[in-house]
């Protein structure tokens, strides 16, 4: 018989179709509008918080589906977005500033699917909503931070060269250096000329003093570098959050726009995006009395006074920084093997590792501290204008005696578990060149996304229904088989989007509709070929065999050329264009499978091995 089909191909079609339905299944359940409550200051929420939220909602006569406590957060589900938006204000007023209350979307996927790792596909901001942030960069602080580092380096360099100085201070963009003698003045001038050629050095107002400043052009370069570094850091942080298809782009001279579609923990996203925490490793000055320095306000010239985070006790640290957060190449939170307390395992780059190795080798038995630095913003209304100021808070989170020589890898303790996780994430993503403030925070409501989904679904459903009716009417039983193939194509495309964690956007829906049309076109080619073979006098079985064989090359050519175009769109396109290209590519692959193997398996199951007088095509 000419019309034979191997059993293994039938098994493969059944297996792939079954897996496709399984992977696509989570997308049928949808999502609930939700309000999420998270701690704002690193504290813990509890079951009592759930009761407080429930009482506030009941008092406001707001109906909700459920309120649950898990993973240090409370998630309240609602039936519609109107109730969700009203509940947001009610819960905020009830809980106060110690909690962060944000909008969210909670999947309704059954536990038995979630337990095996099956979750709905990701959707873009235009479909399921999300959050939109505009962050403003304090570019003046970026310049100041750079000059502060240069000033600290200059102090270290002058000590190494035995250049005596009384003070090195910073005012605006000008460093003032007070030397001890004319000889020290000459040495300092030579040092600045050799190692700090970017600074313009002139004589200071006082005897034996110098003033060093940066040019306006370098200030502009520093500002632009700060914007670029902050964009890179934000992208790294967004990647750590696992958000699909985010948008991070510059807007104006000093602003960055971040859009996070379908983010599951909006409170933590905001905390991570705006986080400015970093670390410095310094030696402890154990020769001076920190309590006396705190009492008399007399701090040794080469020291700085800080306090312990755990006890508030004063600590004197050397000004010289051994290594800092921007020299870390990796950081992983975990638990120490000795005490079982949270820790952060850090890895330094080559420069930081070299200095850490030299320091630990020369200071065995001496204490070293980890200084935790965080920049906090303060918003004030002055003369009708919003004034944003930044204050740095310093706390010593760990003091340990150097017991051995280490350089590249070591552990940091002294943090709570949430603090350790967030700090590790911030350090991995890189440090910000300058602090940023959220000047605009907007939630793109799920209602807009739901409307987009509804319209897109209606368009796809209407087009699919018309195609089904036409194919069934024009090609009879073979048309119904083609309809089954198109439906299988849709299911497999959704399954692949879910499996590969691709993001579905509104243009992506257009790509799916286009691939459904291509799937129909492939089946039309096959059916017309079979009709032609029947008209030429071939037997029905021979017509089926020849129809598939002769249509194969044409179908492959059409799909491959479209696949090349989709690849180019993905390679050079951005945002929505990429979303269209992804769904188009996956749809082309599934269309080839369903048109060539899927329909052939069904046809042979119905007509293979039978003696036929005619075909219903």
Coordinates of C-alpha atoms in Angstrom, one line a residue:
X1 CA 0.0 0.0 0.0
X2 CA 1.3 3.5 -0.9
X3 CA -0.5 5.2 2.0
X4 CA 1.4 3.9 5.0
X5 CA 2.5 5.9 8.1
X6 CA 5.0 4.6 10.7
X7 CA 3.6 3.8 14.1
X8 CA 6.4 5.8 15.8
X9 CA 5.2 9.0 14.1
X10 CA 1.7 8.4 15.4
X11 CA 3.0 7.9 18.9
X12 CA 5.1 11.1 18.5
X13 CA 2.1 13.2 17.4
X14 CA 0.0 11.9 20.3
X15 CA 2.8 12.5 22.9
X16 CA 3.6 16.0 21.7
X17 CA -0.1 16.9 21.6
X18 CA -0.7 15.6 25.1
X19 CA 2.4 17.5 26.4
X20 CA 1.2 20.6 24.6
X21 CA -2.2 20.5 26.3
X22 CA -0.5 20.0 29.7
X23 CA 1.8 22.9 29.3
X24 CA -0.9 25.2 28.0
X25 CA -3.4 24.2 30.7
X26 CA -2.2 26.8 33.4
X27 CA -3.1 29.6 31.1
X28 CA -6.8 28.7 31.3
X29 CA -7.2 29.7 35.0
X30 CA -6.2 33.4 34.7
X31 CA -5.3 35.7 37.6
X32 CA -6.9 37.5 40.5
X33 CA -6.5 41.2 41.2
X34 CA -4.7 41.4 44.5
X35 CA -3.3 43.7 47.1
X36 CA 0.0 42.8 48.6
X37 CA 1.3 43.9 52.0
X38 CA 5.0 43.7 52.7
X39 CA 7.2 45.0 55.6
X40 CA 8.7 48.4 54.8
X41 CA 11.6 48.3 57.3
X42 CA 12.8 44.7 57.2
X43 CA 10.5 43.6 60.0
X44 CA 8.2 40.6 59.8
X45 CA 4.5 40.5 58.9
X46 CA 2.4 38.0 60.8
X47 CA -1.0 36.3 61.0
X48 CA -2.0 39.3 63.1
X49 CA -1.4 41.5 60.1
X50 CA -3.9 39.4 58.1
X51 CA -6.5 39.9 60.8
X52 CA -5.9 43.7 60.8
X53 CA -6.3 43.8 57.0
X54 CA -9.5 41.7 57.1
X55 CA -11.0 44.0 59.8
X56 CA -10.2 47.1 57.7
X57 CA -11.8 45.6 54.6
X58 CA -14.9 44.4 56.5
X59 CA -15.3 47.9 58.1
X60 CA -15.2 49.4 54.6
X61 CA -17.6 46.8 53.4
X62 CA -15.3 45.6 50.7
X63 CA -15.7 42.0 49.5
X64 CA -12.6 39.9 49.0
X65 CA -12.0 36.3 47.9
X66 CA -9.3 35.4 50.3
X67 CA -6.5 36.8 52.5
X68 CA -3.4 34.7 53.1
X69 CA -0.1 35.1 54.8
X70 CA 3.0 33.5 53.2
X71 CA 6.7 34.3 52.6
X72 CA 6.6 37.4 54.9
X73 CA 3.8 39.0 53.0
X74 CA 0.0 39.2 53.0
X75 CA -1.8 38.6 49.7
X76 CA -5.5 39.6 49.5
X77 CA -7.4 38.4 46.4
X78 CA -10.4 40.3 44.9
X79 CA -13.0 39.5 42.3
X80 CA -12.5 42.6 40.2
X81 CA -10.1 45.5 39.8
X82 CA -12.6 48.1 41.2
X83 CA -12.5 46.4 44.6
X84 CA -8.8 46.0 44.3
X85 CA -8.2 49.7 43.8
X86 CA -10.5 50.7 46.6
X87 CA -8.9 48.2 48.9
X88 CA -5.5 49.7 48.3
X89 CA -6.3 53.0 49.9
X90 CA -8.2 51.3 52.8
X91 CA -5.3 49.0 53.6
X92 CA -2.8 51.8 53.4
X93 CA -4.7 53.9 55.9
X94 CA -5.2 51.0 58.2
X95 CA -1.6 49.8 58.4
X96 CA 0.4 53.0 58.2
X97 CA 3.9 53.6 57.0
X98 CA 5.5 50.5 58.6
X99 CA 4.1 48.4 55.8
X100 CA 4.4 48.7 52.0
X101 CA 1.0 48.2 50.3
X102 CA 1.0 47.6 46.5
X103 CA -1.1 46.2 43.7
X104 CA -0.4 42.8 42.4
X105 CA -1.8 40.0 40.2
X106 CA -2.1 36.5 41.7
X107 CA -2.3 33.4 39.4
X108 CA -5.2 31.1 40.0
X109 CA -3.2 28.0 38.9
X110 CA -4.2 24.9 40.9
X111 CA -1.7 23.6 43.4
X112 CA -1.3 20.3 41.5
X113 CA 0.0 22.2 38.4
X114 CA 2.2 24.6 40.5
X115 CA 3.7 21.6 42.3
X116 CA 5.1 20.2 39.1
X117 CA 6.5 23.6 38.1
X118 CA 3.8 24.6 35.5
X119 CA 2.9 28.2 35.6
X120 CA 1.1 30.6 33.2
X121 CA 3.0 32.3 30.4
X122 CA 4.4 35.8 31.1
X123 CA 2.4 38.7 29.7
X124 CA 3.6 42.1 28.7
X125 CA 2.7 45.4 30.3
X126 CA 0.0 46.0 27.7
X127 CA -1.8 42.8 28.6
X128 CA -1.6 42.2 32.3
X129 CA -0.6 45.6 33.6
X130 CA 2.4 46.2 35.9
X131 CA 4.3 49.1 37.3
X132 CA 5.9 52.2 35.7
X133 CA 8.6 54.0 37.6
X134 CA 10.4 57.2 36.7
X135 CA 13.6 57.7 38.7
X136 CA 15.6 60.9 38.9
X137 CA 19.3 60.7 39.3
X138 CA 21.2 63.1 41.7
X139 CA 24.0 63.9 39.2
X140 CA 25.6 66.4 41.6
X141 CA 26.0 63.5 44.1
X142 CA 27.7 61.5 41.3
X143 CA 30.3 64.1 40.9
X144 CA 30.7 64.4 44.7
X145 CA 31.1 60.7 45.1
X146 CA 33.8 60.6 42.4
X147 CA 35.7 63.5 44.0
X148 CA 35.3 61.9 47.5
X149 CA 37.0 58.7 46.2
X150 CA 39.7 60.8 44.6
X151 CA 40.2 62.6 47.9
X152 CA 40.5 59.4 49.9
X153 CA 43.0 58.0 47.3
X154 CA 45.0 61.2 47.5
X155 CA 45.3 60.8 51.3
X156 CA 46.5 57.3 50.9
X157 CA 49.0 58.2 48.2
X158 CA 50.4 61.1 50.3
X159 CA 50.9 58.8 53.3
X160 CA 52.7 56.3 51.1
X161 CA 55.0 59.0 49.7
X162 CA 55.6 60.4 53.2
X163 CA 54.1 63.7 52.3
X164 CA 52.9 65.4 55.5
X165 CA 49.6 67.2 55.5
X166 CA 47.2 68.8 58.0
X167 CA 44.0 68.4 56.1
X168 CA 42.4 67.5 52.9
X169 CA 38.8 68.7 52.5
X170 CA 36.2 69.0 49.7
X171 CA 34.0 72.0 49.0
X172 CA 31.8 71.7 45.9
X173 CA 34.0 70.6 43.1
X174 CA 37.2 71.8 44.7
X175 CA 39.6 69.9 46.9
X176 CA 41.7 72.0 49.4
X177 CA 45.0 70.5 50.6
X178 CA 46.9 72.0 53.5
X179 CA 50.5 70.8 53.7
X180 CA 53.0 71.1 56.6
X181 CA 56.0 72.7 54.8
X182 CA 57.2 74.1 51.4
X183 CA 59.0 70.8 50.8
X184 CA 55.7 68.8 51.3
X185 CA 54.0 71.4 49.0
X186 CA 56.4 70.6 46.2
X187 CA 56.1 66.9 46.7
X188 CA 52.3 67.1 46.7
X189 CA 52.3 69.2 43.5
X190 CA 54.5 66.5 41.8
X191 CA 52.2 63.7 43.0
X192 CA 49.1 65.5 41.7
X193 CA 50.7 66.2 38.3
X194 CA 51.8 62.5 37.9
X195 CA 48.7 60.6 39.2
X196 CA 45.9 63.1 39.0
X197 CA 46.3 64.8 35.6
X198 CA 42.6 65.3 35.3
X199 CA 42.7 67.9 38.1
X200 CA 43.5 71.5 37.7
X201 CA 45.9 72.5 40.5
X202 CA 46.5 76.0 41.7
X203 CA 48.0 77.6 44.9
X204 CA 45.6 77.8 47.8
X205 CA 44.5 80.9 49.7
X206 CA 46.6 79.9 52.7
X207 CA 50.4 79.3 52.8
X208 CA 51.6 75.8 51.9
X209 CA 48.2 74.9 50.4
X210 CA 46.8 73.7 47.1
X211 CA 43.4 73.7 45.4
X212 CA 42.5 71.0 42.9
X213 CA 39.3 71.2 40.8
X214 CA 37.8 69.4 37.8
X215 CA 36.9 71.1 34.6
X216 CA 33.3 71.7 33.4
X217 CA 33.8 69.2 30.6
X218 CA 34.9 66.4 33.0
X219 CA 31.9 67.3 35.2
X220 CA 29.6 66.7 32.2
X221 CA 31.5 63.4 31.4
X222 CA 31.0 62.3 35.0
X223 CA 27.3 63.1 34.9
X224 CA 26.8 61.1 31.6
X225 CA 28.9 58.2 33.0
X226 CA 26.7 58.2 36.1
X227 CA 23.5 57.9 34.0
X228 CA 25.0 55.1 31.9
X229 CA 26.2 53.2 35.0
X230 CA 22.8 53.6 36.7
X231 CA 21.0 52.2 33.6
X232 CA 23.3 49.2 33.5
X233 CA 22.9 48.6 37.2
X234 CA 19.1 48.9 37.0
X235 CA 19.0 46.4 34.1
X236 CA 21.1 44.0 36.2
X237 CA 18.8 44.4 39.2
X238 CA 15.7 43.8 37.0
X239 CA 17.3 40.7 35.7
X240 CA 17.9 39.5 39.2
X241 CA 14.2 40.1 39.9
X242 CA 13.3 37.7 37.0
X243 CA 10.9 40.1 35.3
X244 CA 10.1 39.3 31.7
X245 CA 10.4 41.9 28.9
X246 CA 11.2 44.9 31.2
X247 CA 11.9 48.4 29.8
X248 CA 14.8 50.4 31.2
X249 CA 15.7 53.5 29.3
X250 CA 16.9 57.0 29.7
X251 CA 14.4 59.9 29.7
X252 CA 15.9 63.4 29.5
X253 CA 19.2 64.3 31.0
X254 CA 18.8 62.9 34.5
X255 CA 15.8 60.5 34.5
X256 CA 15.4 56.8 33.9
X257 CA 12.1 55.1 33.1
X258 CA 11.5 51.5 34.3
X259 CA 8.5 49.4 33.3
X260 CA 8.0 46.0 34.9
X261 CA 5.1 44.0 33.4
X262 CA 3.3 41.6 35.8
X263 CA 5.7 42.0 38.6
X264 CA 4.8 39.6 41.5
X265 CA 6.3 41.6 44.3
X266 CA 6.0 45.3 43.6
X267 CA 7.2 46.4 47.0
X268 CA 10.4 44.4 46.8
X269 CA 10.9 45.6 43.2
X270 CA 10.8 49.2 44.4
X271 CA 13.1 48.5 47.2
X272 CA 15.7 46.8 45.0
X273 CA 15.5 49.3 42.2
X274 CA 16.1 52.3 44.5
X275 CA 18.5 50.5 46.8
X276 CA 21.7 52.3 47.4
X277 CA 23.3 49.9 50.0
X278 CA 26.9 49.1 49.6
X279 CA 29.9 48.0 51.7
X280 CA 33.4 49.1 52.6
X281 CA 36.0 46.9 54.3
X282 CA 38.3 48.9 56.7
X283 CA 40.7 48.2 59.5
X284 CA 39.8 49.0 63.0
X285 CA 41.9 51.5 64.9
X286 CA 42.4 49.5 68.1
X287 CA 45.1 51.9 69.5
X288 CA 42.6 54.7 70.3
X289 CA 39.6 54.7 72.6
X290 CA 36.3 55.1 70.5
X291 CA 34.3 56.0 73.6
X292 CA 36.6 58.8 74.4
X293 CA 36.5 60.0 70.8
X294 CA 32.7 59.9 70.9
X295 CA 32.6 61.8 74.2
X296 CA 35.1 64.5 73.3
X297 CA 34.4 64.7 69.6
X298 CA 38.1 64.4 69.0
X299 CA 38.8 61.8 66.3
X300 CA 42.3 60.9 65.1
X301 CA 43.2 62.4 61.8
X302 CA 43.4 59.1 59.9
X303 CA 40.2 57.7 61.5
X304 CA 36.5 58.1 61.2
X305 CA 34.0 57.4 64.0
X306 CA 31.0 55.0 63.4
X307 CA 28.7 52.9 65.5
X308 CA 27.9 49.2 65.7
X309 CA 24.6 48.2 64.2
X310 CA 23.8 45.6 66.8
X311 CA 24.8 47.4 70.0
X312 CA 25.2 51.1 69.0
X313 CA 28.8 51.1 70.5
X314 CA 31.3 53.5 68.9
X315 CA 34.0 52.1 66.6
X316 CA 37.0 53.9 65.1
X317 CA 37.8 52.8 61.6
X318 CA 40.8 53.8 59.4
X319 CA 39.9 56.1 56.5
X320 CA 41.7 53.9 54.1
X321 CA 39.3 51.6 52.3
X322 CA 40.6 48.1 51.7
X323 CA 37.8 47.1 49.3
X324 CA 34.4 48.5 48.5
X325 CA 31.1 47.3 46.9
X326 CA 32.1 48.3 43.4
X327 CA 35.0 45.8 43.5
X328 CA 32.7 42.9 44.1
X329 CA 32.1 40.5 41.2
X330 CA 29.7 38.2 42.9
X331 CA 27.7 37.9 46.2
X332 CA 25.5 35.0 47.3
X333 CA 23.3 35.0 50.4
X334 CA 23.2 31.9 52.6
X335 CA 23.9 30.7 56.1
X336 CA 27.2 30.3 57.9
X337 CA 28.3 26.7 58.5
X338 CA 29.6 27.5 62.0
X339 CA 26.8 29.4 63.6
X340 CA 23.9 28.9 61.1
X341 CA 23.3 32.7 60.9
X342 CA 22.6 34.5 57.6
X343 CA 25.7 35.5 55.7
X344 CA 26.8 36.9 52.3
X345 CA 29.6 35.1 50.5
X346 CA 31.4 37.7 48.4
X347 CA 34.0 37.5 45.6
X348 CA 36.3 40.4 44.9
X349 CA 37.9 41.4 41.5
X350 CA 41.6 41.2 41.0
X351 CA 42.4 44.7 42.3
X352 CA 40.2 44.3 45.5
X353 CA 41.6 40.8 46.1
X354 CA 45.2 42.0 45.8
X355 CA 44.7 44.7 48.4
X356 CA 42.7 42.4 50.7
X357 CA 45.4 39.8 50.5
X358 CA 48.1 42.4 51.3
X359 CA 46.1 43.8 54.2
X360 CA 45.3 40.5 55.8
X361 CA 48.9 39.3 55.5
X362 CA 50.2 42.5 57.2
X363 CA 47.5 42.7 59.9
X364 CA 47.1 39.1 61.2
X365 CA 45.5 39.2 64.7
X366 CA 44.1 42.7 64.2
X367 CA 40.4 43.6 63.8
X368 CA 38.8 44.4 60.4
X369 CA 35.2 45.9 60.1
X370 CA 32.5 45.8 57.4
X371 CA 30.9 49.2 57.0
X372 CA 27.3 49.2 55.7
X373 CA 26.5 52.4 53.8
X374 CA 23.0 53.3 52.7
X375 CA 21.7 56.5 51.1
X376 CA 18.3 57.7 52.2
X377 CA 16.2 60.4 50.5
X378 CA 14.2 63.2 52.1
X379 CA 11.5 65.1 50.2
X380 CA 10.5 68.6 51.4
X381 CA 8.3 71.3 50.0
X382 CA 10.2 74.6 49.9
X383 CA 8.6 77.7 48.4
X384 CA 6.1 75.5 46.5
X385 CA 8.9 73.4 45.0
X386 CA 9.9 69.8 45.8
X387 CA 13.3 69.6 47.2
X388 CA 15.0 66.2 47.5
X389 CA 18.0 65.8 49.8
X390 CA 20.1 62.7 50.5
X391 CA 21.7 61.6 53.7
X392 CA 24.1 58.7 54.0
X393 CA 23.8 56.4 57.0
X394 CA 26.8 54.4 58.2
X395 CA 26.7 51.4 60.5
X396 CA 29.3 48.7 61.3
X397 CA 27.7 45.4 60.7
X398 CA 30.6 43.2 61.6
X399 CA 34.0 43.4 63.3
X400 CA 36.2 40.3 63.2
X401 CA 39.8 39.5 64.0
X402 CA 41.9 38.6 61.0
X403 CA 42.8 34.9 61.7
X404 CA 44.3 34.1 58.4
X405 CA 45.3 35.4 55.0
X406 CA 42.4 35.7 52.5
X407 CA 41.9 37.8 49.4
X408 CA 39.3 36.9 46.8
X409 CA 36.5 35.0 48.7
X410 CA 35.1 35.4 52.2
X411 CA 31.9 35.7 54.1
X412 CA 30.1 38.6 55.8
X413 CA 27.8 38.1 58.8
X414 CA 25.8 40.4 61.1
X415 CA 22.7 40.8 58.9
X416 CA 19.1 39.6 59.1
X417 CA 18.0 37.1 56.4
X418 CA 16.1 39.6 54.3
X419 CA 18.9 42.1 54.6
X420 CA 21.4 39.5 53.5
X421 CA 19.3 38.5 50.5
X422 CA 18.8 42.1 49.4
X423 CA 22.4 43.1 49.9
X424 CA 23.6 40.1 47.9
X425 CA 21.3 41.1 45.1
X426 CA 22.4 44.7 45.1
X427 CA 26.1 43.8 45.2
X428 CA 25.7 41.3 42.3
X429 CA 23.9 43.8 40.2
X430 CA 26.5 46.5 40.7
X431 CA 26.6 49.7 42.6
X432 CA 24.8 52.9 41.5
X433 CA 27.0 55.8 40.5
X434 CA 24.6 58.2 42.2
X435 CA 21.4 57.9 44.3
X436 CA 18.0 58.0 42.6
X437 CA 14.5 59.1 43.7
X438 CA 11.1 57.8 42.6
X439 CA 9.6 61.0 41.1
X440 CA 6.7 59.1 39.5
X441 CA 5.2 55.7 40.3
X442 CA 2.3 54.5 38.3
X443 CA 0.5 51.2 38.2
X444 CA -0.7 50.2 34.7
X445 CA -4.0 48.8 35.8
X446 CA -4.9 45.2 34.9
X447 CA -8.3 46.6 33.6
X448 CA -6.5 48.0 30.5
X449 CA -4.7 44.7 30.0
X450 CA -7.9 42.7 30.4
X451 CA -9.6 44.8 27.8
X452 CA -6.7 44.3 25.4
X453 CA -6.8 40.5 26.0
X454 CA -10.6 40.5 25.5
X455 CA -10.4 42.3 22.2
X456 CA -7.4 40.2 21.0
X457 CA -9.2 37.0 22.1
X458 CA -12.4 38.1 20.3
X459 CA -10.5 38.9 17.1
X460 CA -8.6 35.6 17.2
X461 CA -11.8 33.6 18.1
X462 CA -13.8 35.3 15.3
X463 CA -11.1 34.7 12.7
X464 CA -10.7 31.1 13.9
X465 CA -14.5 30.4 13.7
X466 CA -14.8 31.8 10.1
X467 CA -11.8 29.7 9.0
X468 CA -13.3 26.6 10.7
X469 CA -16.6 27.0 8.9
X470 CA -15.0 27.7 5.5
X471 CA -12.7 24.7 5.7
X472 CA -15.4 22.4 6.9
X473 CA -17.8 23.6 4.1
X474 CA -15.2 23.6 1.3
X475 CA -13.1 20.5 2.1
X476 CA -15.6 18.4 4.0
X477 CA -13.9 15.8 6.3
X478 CA -10.5 16.9 5.2
X479 CA -11.5 20.5 6.1
X480 CA -12.5 19.4 9.6
X481 CA -9.1 17.6 10.0
X482 CA -7.4 20.9 8.9
X483 CA -9.5 22.7 11.6
X484 CA -8.2 20.2 14.2
X485 CA -4.6 20.9 13.0
X486 CA -5.1 24.7 13.4
X487 CA -6.5 24.2 16.9
X488 CA -3.5 21.9 17.7
X489 CA -1.2 24.6 16.3
X490 CA -2.7 27.2 18.7
X491 CA -2.4 24.9 21.7
X492 CA 1.3 24.1 20.9
X493 CA 2.2 27.7 20.4
X494 CA 0.8 28.7 23.8
X495 CA 2.5 25.6 25.3
X496 CA 5.9 26.7 23.9
X497 CA 5.4 30.3 25.0
X498 CA 4.8 28.9 28.5
X499 CA 7.6 26.4 28.4
X500 CA 10.3 28.9 27.3
X501 CA 8.9 31.6 29.6
X502 CA 8.4 33.9 26.6
X503 CA 6.4 37.0 27.1
X504 CA 3.1 37.5 25.3
X505 CA 2.3 41.0 24.2
X506 CA -0.5 42.5 22.1
X507 CA 1.7 42.3 19.0
X508 CA 2.4 38.7 20.0
X509 CA -1.3 38.0 19.7
X510 CA -1.2 39.4 16.2
X511 CA 1.7 37.0 15.5
X512 CA -0.4 34.0 16.7
X513 CA -3.3 35.0 14.5
X514 CA -0.9 35.3 11.5
X515 CA 0.6 31.8 12.2
X516 CA -3.0 30.3 12.3
X517 CA -3.5 31.7 8.9
X518 CA -0.3 30.2 7.7
X519 CA -1.4 26.8 9.2
X520 CA -4.6 27.0 7.2
X521 CA -2.7 27.9 4.1
X522 CA -0.5 24.8 4.5
X523 CA -3.6 22.6 4.8
X524 CA -5.2 24.2 1.7
X525 CA -2.0 23.3 -0.3
X526 CA -2.2 19.7 0.9
X527 CA -6.0 19.3 0.2
X528 CA -5.7 20.9 -3.3
X529 CA -2.8 18.6 -4.1
X530 CA -5.0 15.6 -3.1
X531 CA -7.9 16.9 -5.2
X532 CA -5.6 17.3 -8.2
X533 CA -4.3 13.7 -7.8
X534 CA -7.9 12.4 -7.6
X535 CA -8.8 14.3 -10.8
X536 CA -5.7 12.8 -12.5
X537 CA -7.2 9.4 -12.0
X538 CA -5.1 8.1 -9.0
X539 CA -6.6 5.9 -6.4
X540 CA -7.6 7.6 -3.1
X541 CA -4.7 6.1 -1.2
X542 CA -2.2 7.1 -3.8
X543 CA -3.8 10.6 -3.9
X544 CA -3.3 11.0 -0.2
X545 CA 0.3 9.8 -0.4
X546 CA 1.2 12.0 -3.4
X547 CA -0.7 15.0 -2.1
X548 CA 1.4 15.2 1.1
X549 CA 4.6 14.3 -0.7
X550 CA 4.3 17.0 -3.4
X551 CA 3.0 19.7 -1.1
X552 CA 5.8 19.2 1.4
X553 CA 8.5 21.2 -0.5
X554 CA 6.2 24.2 -1.1
X555 CA 5.0 24.3 2.5
X556 CA 8.6 24.1 3.8
X557 CA 9.8 26.9 1.4
X558 CA 7.0 29.2 2.5
X559 CA 7.6 28.6 6.2
X560 CA 11.3 28.9 6.1
X561 CA 11.2 32.2 4.2
X562 CA 8.8 33.5 6.9
X563 CA 11.0 32.1 9.6
X564 CA 14.0 34.1 8.2
X565 CA 11.9 37.3 8.3
X566 CA 10.9 36.6 11.9
X567 CA 14.5 36.0 12.8
X568 CA 15.5 39.4 11.4
X569 CA 12.7 41.1 13.3
X570 CA 13.9 39.5 16.5
X571 CA 17.5 40.3 15.8
X572 CA 17.0 44.0 15.0
X573 CA 13.7 44.8 16.5
X574 CA 13.0 46.0 20.0
X575 CA 10.1 45.7 22.5
X576 CA 6.8 44.9 20.7
X577 CA 8.5 43.9 17.5
X578 CA 10.5 41.2 19.4
X579 CA 7.2 40.0 20.9
X580 CA 5.7 39.6 17.5
X581 CA 8.8 37.9 16.1
X582 CA 8.8 35.3 19.0
X583 CA 5.2 34.2 18.6
X584 CA 5.6 34.2 14.8
X585 CA 8.7 32.0 15.1
X586 CA 7.1 29.5 17.5
X587 CA 3.9 29.5 15.4
X588 CA 5.8 28.6 12.3
X589 CA 7.5 25.7 13.9
X590 CA 4.2 24.3 15.3
X591 CA 2.5 25.0 12.0
X592 CA 5.0 22.8 10.2
X593 CA 4.5 20.0 12.7
X594 CA 0.7 20.1 12.7
X595 CA 0.2 20.6 8.9
X596 CA 2.7 17.9 7.8
X597 CA 2.7 15.3 10.7
X598 CA -0.4 16.1 12.6
X599 CA -3.0 16.0 9.8
X600 CA -1.2 13.0 8.1
X601 CA -1.5 11.0 11.3
X602 CA -5.3 11.8 11.6
X603 CA -5.9 11.1 7.9
X604 CA -4.1 7.8 8.1
X605 CA -5.9 6.9 11.2
X606 CA -9.2 7.4 9.5
X607 CA -8.5 6.2 5.9
X608 CA -5.2 4.3 6.1
X609 CA -5.3 0.6 5.2
X610 CA -8.9 0.9 3.8
X611 CA -10.1 0.3 0.3
X612 CA -11.8 3.6 -0.7
X613 CA -13.9 4.5 -3.8
X614 CA -13.6 8.3 -3.2
X615 CA -12.3 10.8 -0.7
X616 CA -14.4 13.5 1.1
X617 CA -12.2 16.3 0.1

